[in-house]
Coordinates of N, CA, C and O and ligand atoms in Angstrom, one line a residue:
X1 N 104.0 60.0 107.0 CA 103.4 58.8 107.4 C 102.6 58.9 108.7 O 103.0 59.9 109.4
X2 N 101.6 58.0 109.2 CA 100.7 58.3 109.8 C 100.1 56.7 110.0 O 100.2 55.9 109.1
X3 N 99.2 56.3 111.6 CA 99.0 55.0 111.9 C 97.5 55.2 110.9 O 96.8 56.2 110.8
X4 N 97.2 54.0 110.2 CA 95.7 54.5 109.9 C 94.8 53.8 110.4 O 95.1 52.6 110.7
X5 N 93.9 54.1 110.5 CA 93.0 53.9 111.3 C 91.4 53.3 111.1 O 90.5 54.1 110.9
X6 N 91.4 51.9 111.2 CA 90.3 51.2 111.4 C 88.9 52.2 110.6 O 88.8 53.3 111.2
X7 N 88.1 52.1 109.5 CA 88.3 51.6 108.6 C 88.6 51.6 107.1 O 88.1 51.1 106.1
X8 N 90.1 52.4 107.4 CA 90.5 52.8 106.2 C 91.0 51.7 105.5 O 91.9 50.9 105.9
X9 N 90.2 51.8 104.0 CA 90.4 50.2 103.7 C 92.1 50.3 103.1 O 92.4 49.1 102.8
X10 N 93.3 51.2 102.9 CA 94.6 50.6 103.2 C 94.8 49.4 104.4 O 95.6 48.4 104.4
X11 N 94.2 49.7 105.1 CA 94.7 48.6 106.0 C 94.3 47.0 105.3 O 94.8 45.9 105.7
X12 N 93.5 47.2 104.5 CA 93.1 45.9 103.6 C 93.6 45.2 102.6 O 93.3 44.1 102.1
X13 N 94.8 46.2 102.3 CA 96.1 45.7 101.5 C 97.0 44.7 101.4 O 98.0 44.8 102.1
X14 N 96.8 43.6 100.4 CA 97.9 43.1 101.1 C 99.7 43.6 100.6 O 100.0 44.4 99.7
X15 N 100.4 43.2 101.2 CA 101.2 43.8 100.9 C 102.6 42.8 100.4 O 103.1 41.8 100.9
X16 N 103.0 43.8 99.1 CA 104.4 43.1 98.3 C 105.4 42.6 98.5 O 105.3 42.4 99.7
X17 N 106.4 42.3 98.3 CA 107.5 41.5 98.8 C 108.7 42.7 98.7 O 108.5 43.4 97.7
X18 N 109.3 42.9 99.2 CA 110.3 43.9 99.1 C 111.7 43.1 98.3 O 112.3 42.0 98.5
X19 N 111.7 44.1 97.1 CA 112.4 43.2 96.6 C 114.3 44.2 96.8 O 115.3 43.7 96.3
X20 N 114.3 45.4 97.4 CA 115.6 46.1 97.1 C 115.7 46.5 98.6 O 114.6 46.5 99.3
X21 N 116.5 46.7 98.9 CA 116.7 47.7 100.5 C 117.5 48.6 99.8 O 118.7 48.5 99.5
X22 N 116.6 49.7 99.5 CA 117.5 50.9 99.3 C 117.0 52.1 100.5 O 116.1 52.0 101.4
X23 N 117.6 52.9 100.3 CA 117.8 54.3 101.6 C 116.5 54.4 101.7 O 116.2 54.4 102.8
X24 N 115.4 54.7 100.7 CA 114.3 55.1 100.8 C 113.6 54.3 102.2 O 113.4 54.9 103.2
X25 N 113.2 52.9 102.1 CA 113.0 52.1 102.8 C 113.3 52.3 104.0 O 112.6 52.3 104.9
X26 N 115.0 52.6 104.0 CA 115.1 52.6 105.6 C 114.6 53.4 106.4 O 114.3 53.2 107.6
X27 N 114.6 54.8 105.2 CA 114.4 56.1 105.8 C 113.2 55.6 106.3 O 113.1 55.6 107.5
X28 N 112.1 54.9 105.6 CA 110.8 54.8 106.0 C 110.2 54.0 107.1 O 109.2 54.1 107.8
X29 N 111.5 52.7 107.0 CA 111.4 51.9 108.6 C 112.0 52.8 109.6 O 112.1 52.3 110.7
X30 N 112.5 54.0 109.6 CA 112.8 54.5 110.6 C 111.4 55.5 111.4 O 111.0 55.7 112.6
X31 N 111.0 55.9 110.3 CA 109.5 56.9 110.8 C 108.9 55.6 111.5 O 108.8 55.3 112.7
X32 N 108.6 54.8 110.4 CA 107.9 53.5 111.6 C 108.2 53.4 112.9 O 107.4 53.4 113.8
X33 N 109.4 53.4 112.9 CA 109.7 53.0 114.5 C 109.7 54.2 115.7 O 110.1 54.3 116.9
X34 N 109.2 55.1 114.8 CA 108.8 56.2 115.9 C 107.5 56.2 116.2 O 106.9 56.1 117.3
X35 N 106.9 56.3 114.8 CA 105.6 55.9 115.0 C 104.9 54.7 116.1 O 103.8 54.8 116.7
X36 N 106.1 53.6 116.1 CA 105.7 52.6 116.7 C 105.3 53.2 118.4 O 104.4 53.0 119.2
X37 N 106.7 54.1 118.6 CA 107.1 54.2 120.2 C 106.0 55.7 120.7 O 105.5 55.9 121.8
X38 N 105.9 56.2 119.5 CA 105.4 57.6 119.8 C 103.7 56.9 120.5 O 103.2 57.4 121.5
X39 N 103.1 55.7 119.8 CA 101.5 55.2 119.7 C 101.5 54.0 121.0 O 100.7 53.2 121.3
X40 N 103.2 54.4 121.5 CA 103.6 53.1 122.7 C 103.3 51.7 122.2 O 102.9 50.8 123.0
X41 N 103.5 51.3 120.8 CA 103.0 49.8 120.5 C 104.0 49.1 120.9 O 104.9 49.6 121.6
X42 N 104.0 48.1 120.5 CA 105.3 47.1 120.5 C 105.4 46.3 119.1 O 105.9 45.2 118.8
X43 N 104.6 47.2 118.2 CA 105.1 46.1 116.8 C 104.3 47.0 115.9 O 103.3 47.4 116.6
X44 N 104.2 47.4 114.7 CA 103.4 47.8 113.8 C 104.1 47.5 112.1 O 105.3 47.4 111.7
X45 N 103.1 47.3 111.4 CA 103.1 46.8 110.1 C 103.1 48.0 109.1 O 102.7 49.1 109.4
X46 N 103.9 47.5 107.7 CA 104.0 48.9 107.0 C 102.8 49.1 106.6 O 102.6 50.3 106.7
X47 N 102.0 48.6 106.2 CA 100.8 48.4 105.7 C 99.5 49.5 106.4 O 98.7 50.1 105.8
X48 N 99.9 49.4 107.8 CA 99.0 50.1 108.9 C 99.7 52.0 108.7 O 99.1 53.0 108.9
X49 N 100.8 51.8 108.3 CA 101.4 53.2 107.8 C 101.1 53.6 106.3 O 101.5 54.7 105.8
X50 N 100.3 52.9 105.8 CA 99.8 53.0 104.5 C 100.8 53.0 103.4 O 100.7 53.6 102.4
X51 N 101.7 52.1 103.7 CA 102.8 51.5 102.8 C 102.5 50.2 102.3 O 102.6 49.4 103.2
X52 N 102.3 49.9 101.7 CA 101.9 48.4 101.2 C 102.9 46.9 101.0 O 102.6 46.0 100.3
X53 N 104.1 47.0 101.9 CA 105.2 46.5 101.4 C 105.3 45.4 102.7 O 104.7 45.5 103.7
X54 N 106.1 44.4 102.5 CA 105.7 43.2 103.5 C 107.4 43.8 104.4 O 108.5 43.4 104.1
X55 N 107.2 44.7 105.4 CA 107.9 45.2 105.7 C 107.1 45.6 107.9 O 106.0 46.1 108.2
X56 N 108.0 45.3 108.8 CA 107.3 45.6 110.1 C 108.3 45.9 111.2 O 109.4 45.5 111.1
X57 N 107.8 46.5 112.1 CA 108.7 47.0 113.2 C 108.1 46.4 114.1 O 106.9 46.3 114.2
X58 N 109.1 45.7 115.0 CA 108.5 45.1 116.9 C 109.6 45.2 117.8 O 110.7 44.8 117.6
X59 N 109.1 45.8 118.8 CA 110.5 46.0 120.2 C 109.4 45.3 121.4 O 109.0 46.2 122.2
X60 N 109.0 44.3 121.5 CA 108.2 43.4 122.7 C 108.6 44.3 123.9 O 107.8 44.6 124.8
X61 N 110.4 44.7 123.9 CA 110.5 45.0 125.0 C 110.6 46.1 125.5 O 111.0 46.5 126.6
X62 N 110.0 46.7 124.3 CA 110.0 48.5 124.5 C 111.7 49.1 124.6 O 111.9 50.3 124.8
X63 N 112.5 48.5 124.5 CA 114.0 48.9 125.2 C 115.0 49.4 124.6 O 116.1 49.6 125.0
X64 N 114.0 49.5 123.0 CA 114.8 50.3 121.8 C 116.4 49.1 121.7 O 117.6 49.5 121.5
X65 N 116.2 48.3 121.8 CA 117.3 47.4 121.4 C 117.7 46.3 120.8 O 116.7 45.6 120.8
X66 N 118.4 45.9 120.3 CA 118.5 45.1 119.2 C 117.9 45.1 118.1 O 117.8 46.3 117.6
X67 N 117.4 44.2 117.4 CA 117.2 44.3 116.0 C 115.5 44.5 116.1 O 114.8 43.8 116.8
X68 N 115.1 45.8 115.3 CA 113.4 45.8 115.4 C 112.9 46.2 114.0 O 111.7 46.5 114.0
X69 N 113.6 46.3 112.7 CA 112.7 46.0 111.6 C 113.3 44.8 110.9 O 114.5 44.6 110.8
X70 N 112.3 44.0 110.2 CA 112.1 43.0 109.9 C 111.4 42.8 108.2 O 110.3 43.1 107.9
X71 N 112.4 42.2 107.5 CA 111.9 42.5 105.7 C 111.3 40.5 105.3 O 111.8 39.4 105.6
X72 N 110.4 40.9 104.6 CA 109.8 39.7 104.3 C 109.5 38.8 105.1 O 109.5 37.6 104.6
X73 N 109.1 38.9 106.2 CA 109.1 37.9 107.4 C 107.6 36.8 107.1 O 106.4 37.1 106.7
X74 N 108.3 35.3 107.6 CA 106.9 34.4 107.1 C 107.5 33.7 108.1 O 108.7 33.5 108.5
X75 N 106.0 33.0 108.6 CA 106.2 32.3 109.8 C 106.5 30.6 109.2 O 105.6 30.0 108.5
X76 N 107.7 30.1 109.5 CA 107.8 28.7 108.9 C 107.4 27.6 109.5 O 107.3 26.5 108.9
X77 N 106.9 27.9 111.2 CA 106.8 27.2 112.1 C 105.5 27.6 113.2 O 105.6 28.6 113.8
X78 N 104.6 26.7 113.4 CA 104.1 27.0 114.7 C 103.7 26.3 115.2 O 103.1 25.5 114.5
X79 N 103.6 26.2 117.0 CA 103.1 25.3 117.4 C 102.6 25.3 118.7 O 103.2 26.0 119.5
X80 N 101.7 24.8 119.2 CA 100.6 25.2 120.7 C 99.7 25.9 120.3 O 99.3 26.0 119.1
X81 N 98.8 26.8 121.7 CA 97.4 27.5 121.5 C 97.4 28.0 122.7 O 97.5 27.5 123.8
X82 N 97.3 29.3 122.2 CA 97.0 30.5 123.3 C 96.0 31.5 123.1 O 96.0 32.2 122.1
X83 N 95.4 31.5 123.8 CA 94.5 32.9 123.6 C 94.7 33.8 124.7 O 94.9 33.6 125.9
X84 N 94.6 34.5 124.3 CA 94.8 36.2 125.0 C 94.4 37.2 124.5 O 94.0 37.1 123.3
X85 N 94.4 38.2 125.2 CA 93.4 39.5 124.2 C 94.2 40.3 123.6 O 95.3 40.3 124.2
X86 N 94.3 41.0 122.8 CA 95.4 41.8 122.0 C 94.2 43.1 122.1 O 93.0 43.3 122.4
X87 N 95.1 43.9 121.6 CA 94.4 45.7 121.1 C 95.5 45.8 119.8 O 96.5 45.2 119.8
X88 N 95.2 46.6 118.8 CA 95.8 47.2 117.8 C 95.6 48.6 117.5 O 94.6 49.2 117.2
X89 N 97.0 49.2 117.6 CA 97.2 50.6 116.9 C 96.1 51.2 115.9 O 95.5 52.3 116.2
X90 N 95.8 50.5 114.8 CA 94.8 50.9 114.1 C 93.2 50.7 114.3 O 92.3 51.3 113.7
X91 N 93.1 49.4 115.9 CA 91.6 50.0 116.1 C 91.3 50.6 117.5 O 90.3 50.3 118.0
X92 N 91.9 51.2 118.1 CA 91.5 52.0 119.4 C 90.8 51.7 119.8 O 89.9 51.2 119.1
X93 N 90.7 51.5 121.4 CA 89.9 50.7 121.7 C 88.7 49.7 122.2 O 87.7 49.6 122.9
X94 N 89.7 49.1 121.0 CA 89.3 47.8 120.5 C 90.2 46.7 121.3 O 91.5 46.9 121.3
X95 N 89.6 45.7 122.1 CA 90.9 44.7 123.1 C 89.9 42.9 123.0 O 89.1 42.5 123.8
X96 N 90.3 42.5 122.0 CA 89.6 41.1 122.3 C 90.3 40.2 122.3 O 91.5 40.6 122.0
X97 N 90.1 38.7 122.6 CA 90.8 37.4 123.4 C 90.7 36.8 121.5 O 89.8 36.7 120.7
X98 N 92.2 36.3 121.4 CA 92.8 36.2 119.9 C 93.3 34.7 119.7 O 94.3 34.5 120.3
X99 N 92.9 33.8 119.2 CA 93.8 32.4 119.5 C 94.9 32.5 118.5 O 94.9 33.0 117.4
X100 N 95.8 32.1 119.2 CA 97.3 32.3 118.4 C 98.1 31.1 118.8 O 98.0 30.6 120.0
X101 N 98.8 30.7 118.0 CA 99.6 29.8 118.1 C 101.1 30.5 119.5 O 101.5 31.6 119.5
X102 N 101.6 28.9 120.6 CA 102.2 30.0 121.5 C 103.6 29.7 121.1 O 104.4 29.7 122.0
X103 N 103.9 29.4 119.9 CA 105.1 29.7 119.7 C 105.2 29.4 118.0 O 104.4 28.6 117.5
X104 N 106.3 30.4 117.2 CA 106.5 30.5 116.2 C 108.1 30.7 115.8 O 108.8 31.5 116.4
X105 N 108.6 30.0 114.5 CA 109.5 30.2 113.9 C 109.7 31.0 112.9 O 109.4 30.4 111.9
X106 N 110.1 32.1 112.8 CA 109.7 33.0 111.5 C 111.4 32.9 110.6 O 112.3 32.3 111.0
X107 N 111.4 33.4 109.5 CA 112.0 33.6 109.1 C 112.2 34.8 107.8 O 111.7 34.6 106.7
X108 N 112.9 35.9 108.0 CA 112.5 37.3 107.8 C 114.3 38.0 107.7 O 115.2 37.6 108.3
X109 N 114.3 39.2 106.5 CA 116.1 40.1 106.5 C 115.8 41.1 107.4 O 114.7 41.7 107.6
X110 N 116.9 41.3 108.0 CA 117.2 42.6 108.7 C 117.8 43.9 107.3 O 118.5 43.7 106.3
X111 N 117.5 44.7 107.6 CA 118.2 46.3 107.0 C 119.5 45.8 106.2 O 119.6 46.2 105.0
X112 N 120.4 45.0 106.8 CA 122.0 44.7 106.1 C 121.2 44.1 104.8 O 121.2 44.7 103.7
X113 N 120.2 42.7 105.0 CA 120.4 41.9 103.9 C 120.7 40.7 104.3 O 121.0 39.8 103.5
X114 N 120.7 40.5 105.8 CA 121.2 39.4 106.3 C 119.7 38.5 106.5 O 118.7 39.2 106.8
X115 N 119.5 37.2 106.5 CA 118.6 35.9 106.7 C 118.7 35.7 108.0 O 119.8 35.3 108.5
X116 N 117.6 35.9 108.5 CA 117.5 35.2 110.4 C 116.7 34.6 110.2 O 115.8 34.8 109.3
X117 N 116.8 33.8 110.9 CA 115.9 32.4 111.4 C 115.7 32.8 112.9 O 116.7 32.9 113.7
X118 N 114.3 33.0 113.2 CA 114.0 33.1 114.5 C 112.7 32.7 114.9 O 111.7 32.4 114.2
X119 N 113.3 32.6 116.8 CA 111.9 31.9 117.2 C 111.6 32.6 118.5 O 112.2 33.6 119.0
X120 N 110.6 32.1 118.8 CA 109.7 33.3 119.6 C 108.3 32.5 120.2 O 107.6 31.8 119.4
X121 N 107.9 32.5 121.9 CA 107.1 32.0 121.8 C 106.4 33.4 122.6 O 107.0 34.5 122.6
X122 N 105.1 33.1 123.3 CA 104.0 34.2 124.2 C 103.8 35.2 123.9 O 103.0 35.3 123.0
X123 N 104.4 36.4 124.4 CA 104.1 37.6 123.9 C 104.7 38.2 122.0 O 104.3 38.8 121.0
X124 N 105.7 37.4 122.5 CA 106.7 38.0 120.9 C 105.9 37.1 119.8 O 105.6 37.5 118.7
X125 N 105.7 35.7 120.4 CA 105.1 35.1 119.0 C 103.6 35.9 119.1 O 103.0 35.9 118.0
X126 N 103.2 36.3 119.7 CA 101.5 36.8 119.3 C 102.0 38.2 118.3 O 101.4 38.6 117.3
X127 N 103.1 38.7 118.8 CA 103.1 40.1 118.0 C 103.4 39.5 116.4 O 102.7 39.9 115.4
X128 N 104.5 38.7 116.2 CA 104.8 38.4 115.0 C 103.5 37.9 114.1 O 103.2 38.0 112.9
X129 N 102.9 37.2 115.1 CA 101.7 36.8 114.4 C 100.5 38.1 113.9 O 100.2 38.4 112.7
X130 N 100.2 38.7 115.0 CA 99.3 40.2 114.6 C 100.2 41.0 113.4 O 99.5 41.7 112.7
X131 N 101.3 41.0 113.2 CA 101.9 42.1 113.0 C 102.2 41.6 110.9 O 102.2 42.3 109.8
X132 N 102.3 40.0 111.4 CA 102.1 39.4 109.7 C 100.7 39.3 109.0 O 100.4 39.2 107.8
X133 N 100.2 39.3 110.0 CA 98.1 39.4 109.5 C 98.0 40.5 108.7 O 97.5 40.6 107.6
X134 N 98.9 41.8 109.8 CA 98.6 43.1 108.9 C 98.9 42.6 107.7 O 98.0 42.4 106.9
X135 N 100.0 42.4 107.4 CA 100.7 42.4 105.8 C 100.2 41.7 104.9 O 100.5 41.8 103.8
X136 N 99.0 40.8 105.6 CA 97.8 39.9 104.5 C 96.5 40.9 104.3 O 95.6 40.7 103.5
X137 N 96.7 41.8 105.2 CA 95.1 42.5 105.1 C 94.1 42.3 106.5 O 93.0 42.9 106.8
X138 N 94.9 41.4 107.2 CA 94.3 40.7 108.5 C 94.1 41.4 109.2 O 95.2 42.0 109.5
X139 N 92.8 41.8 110.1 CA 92.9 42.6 111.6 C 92.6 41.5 112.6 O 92.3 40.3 112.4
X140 N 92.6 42.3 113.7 CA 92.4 41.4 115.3 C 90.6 41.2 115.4 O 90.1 40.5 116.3
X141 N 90.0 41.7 114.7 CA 88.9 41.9 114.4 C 88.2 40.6 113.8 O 87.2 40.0 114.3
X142 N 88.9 40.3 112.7 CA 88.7 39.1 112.0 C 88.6 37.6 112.6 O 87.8 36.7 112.4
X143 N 89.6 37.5 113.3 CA 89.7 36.4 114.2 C 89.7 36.6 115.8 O 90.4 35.9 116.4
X144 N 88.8 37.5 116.5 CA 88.5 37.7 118.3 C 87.5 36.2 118.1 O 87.3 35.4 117.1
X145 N 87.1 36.2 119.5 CA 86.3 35.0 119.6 C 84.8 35.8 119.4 O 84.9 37.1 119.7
X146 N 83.4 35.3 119.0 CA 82.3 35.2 118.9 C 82.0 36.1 120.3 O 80.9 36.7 120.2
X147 N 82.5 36.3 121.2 CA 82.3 36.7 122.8 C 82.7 38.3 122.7 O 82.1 39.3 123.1
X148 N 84.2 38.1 121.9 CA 84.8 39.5 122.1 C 84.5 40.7 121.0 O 84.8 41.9 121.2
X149 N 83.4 39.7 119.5 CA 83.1 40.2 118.7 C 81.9 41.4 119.5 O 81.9 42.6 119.4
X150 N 81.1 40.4 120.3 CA 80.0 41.1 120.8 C 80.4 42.0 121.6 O 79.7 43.0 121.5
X151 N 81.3 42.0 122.4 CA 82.0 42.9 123.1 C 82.2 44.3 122.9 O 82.0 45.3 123.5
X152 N 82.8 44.0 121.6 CA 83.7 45.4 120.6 C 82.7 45.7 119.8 O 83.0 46.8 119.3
X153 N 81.5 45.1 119.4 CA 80.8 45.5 118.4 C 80.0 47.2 118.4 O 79.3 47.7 117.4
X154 N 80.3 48.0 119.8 CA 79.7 49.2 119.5 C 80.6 50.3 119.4 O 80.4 51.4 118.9
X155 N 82.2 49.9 120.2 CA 83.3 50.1 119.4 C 83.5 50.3 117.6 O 83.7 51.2 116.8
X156 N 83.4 48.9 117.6 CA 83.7 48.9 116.1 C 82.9 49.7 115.5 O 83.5 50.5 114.7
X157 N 81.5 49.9 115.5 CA 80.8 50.7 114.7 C 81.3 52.5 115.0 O 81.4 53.3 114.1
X158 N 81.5 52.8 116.7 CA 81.9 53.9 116.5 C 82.9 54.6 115.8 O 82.9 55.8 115.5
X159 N 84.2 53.3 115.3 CA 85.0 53.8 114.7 C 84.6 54.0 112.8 O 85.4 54.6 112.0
X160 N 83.6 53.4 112.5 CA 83.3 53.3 111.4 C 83.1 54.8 111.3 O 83.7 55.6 110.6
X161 N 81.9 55.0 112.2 CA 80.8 56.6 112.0 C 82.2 57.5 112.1 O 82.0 58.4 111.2
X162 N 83.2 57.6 112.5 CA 84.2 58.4 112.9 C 85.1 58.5 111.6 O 85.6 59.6 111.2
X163 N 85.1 57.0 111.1 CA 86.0 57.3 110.1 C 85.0 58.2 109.0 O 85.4 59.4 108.9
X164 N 83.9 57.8 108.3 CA 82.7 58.3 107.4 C 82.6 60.2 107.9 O 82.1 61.2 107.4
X165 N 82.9 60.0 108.6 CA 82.7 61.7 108.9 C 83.7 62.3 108.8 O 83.5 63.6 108.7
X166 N 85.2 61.8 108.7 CA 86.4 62.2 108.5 C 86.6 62.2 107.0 O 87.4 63.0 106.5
X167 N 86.1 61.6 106.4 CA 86.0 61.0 104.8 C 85.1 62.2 104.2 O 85.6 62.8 103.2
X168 N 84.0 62.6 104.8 CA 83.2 63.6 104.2 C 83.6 64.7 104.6 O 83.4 65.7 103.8
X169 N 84.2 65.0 105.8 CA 84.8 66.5 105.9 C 86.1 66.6 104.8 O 86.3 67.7 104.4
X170 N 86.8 65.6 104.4 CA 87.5 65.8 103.4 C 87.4 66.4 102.3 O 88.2 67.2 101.8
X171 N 86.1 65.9 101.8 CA 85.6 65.7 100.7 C 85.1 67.8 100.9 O 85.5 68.5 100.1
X172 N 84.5 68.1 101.7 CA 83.9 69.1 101.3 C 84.7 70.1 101.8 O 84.2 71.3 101.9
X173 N 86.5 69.7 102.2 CA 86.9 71.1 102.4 C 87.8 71.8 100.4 O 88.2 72.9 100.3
Ligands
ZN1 ZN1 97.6 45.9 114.8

């Protein structure tokens, strides 16, 4: 497994409901969560690992503690307005100002099998929020403001040309 990278259309996936927690899975939220610490994030989607499954890892506090993967997670609740600028793992960067709701109730299994009801507002609710977009197909890209678009827009194209050249050296080894 591997972060992928802006514009590999996996990241455009959306992704399925998990319906078993078997060993495979874990084994596989566990690479995530290296992946996560190794790329210094604080949350990453299975989807961005090129798994398709509504499945994500987040440690807000970097502190390797408590509970950090999360199965089926949907936000039940939100409420307020914040904007702030986010960056994502999958587009390097890339850092634009995101409106997000500043607090959210989610509700999502841990690894046992167990049902949490959680809430979260500022930093933690923006990650839950970025981190459930992935699992729709959603980037940070889709929703920056009209300002941050223009901002990132020679960004964004560089990662385009980057990916198209990575695609064709494939192709012709
Ligand atoms: Zn992201």
């Amino acid at each position: 497994m591997n972060i992928l990278i802006y514009p590999d259309p996996r990241l455009r996936q959306k992704a399925k409901p998990v319906k078993e927690i078997t060993e495979d899975l874990r084994e596989k939220a566990e690479v995530m969560l290296q992946l996560m610490y190794q790329a210094e994030g604080i949350g990453l989607a299975a989807t961005q690992a090129g798994w398709p499954v509504r499945l994500l890892v987040k440690d807000p506090t970097g502190e390797k503690a408590g509970e950090r993967v999360y199965i089926n997670p949907v936000i039940i609740h939100q409420e307020g307005e914040s904007l702030e600028e986010e960056g994502c793992l999958s587009l390097p960067g890339v850092f634009g100002k995101i409106p997000r709701s500043e607090k959210v109730k989610v509700s999502a299994y841990n690894l046992e099998g167990d049902e949490l009801a959680l809430e979260a507002s500022g930093l933690e609710a923006r990650v839950w929020q970025h981190e459930i977009d992935h699992l729709n197909g959603v980037l940070i890209i889709d929703k920056m403001t009209p300002a941050s678009s223009i901002a990132n827009s020679r960004r964004i194209k560089e990662l385009e040309a980057i990916y198209k050249e990575g695609v064709a050296i494939t192709r012709s080894l």
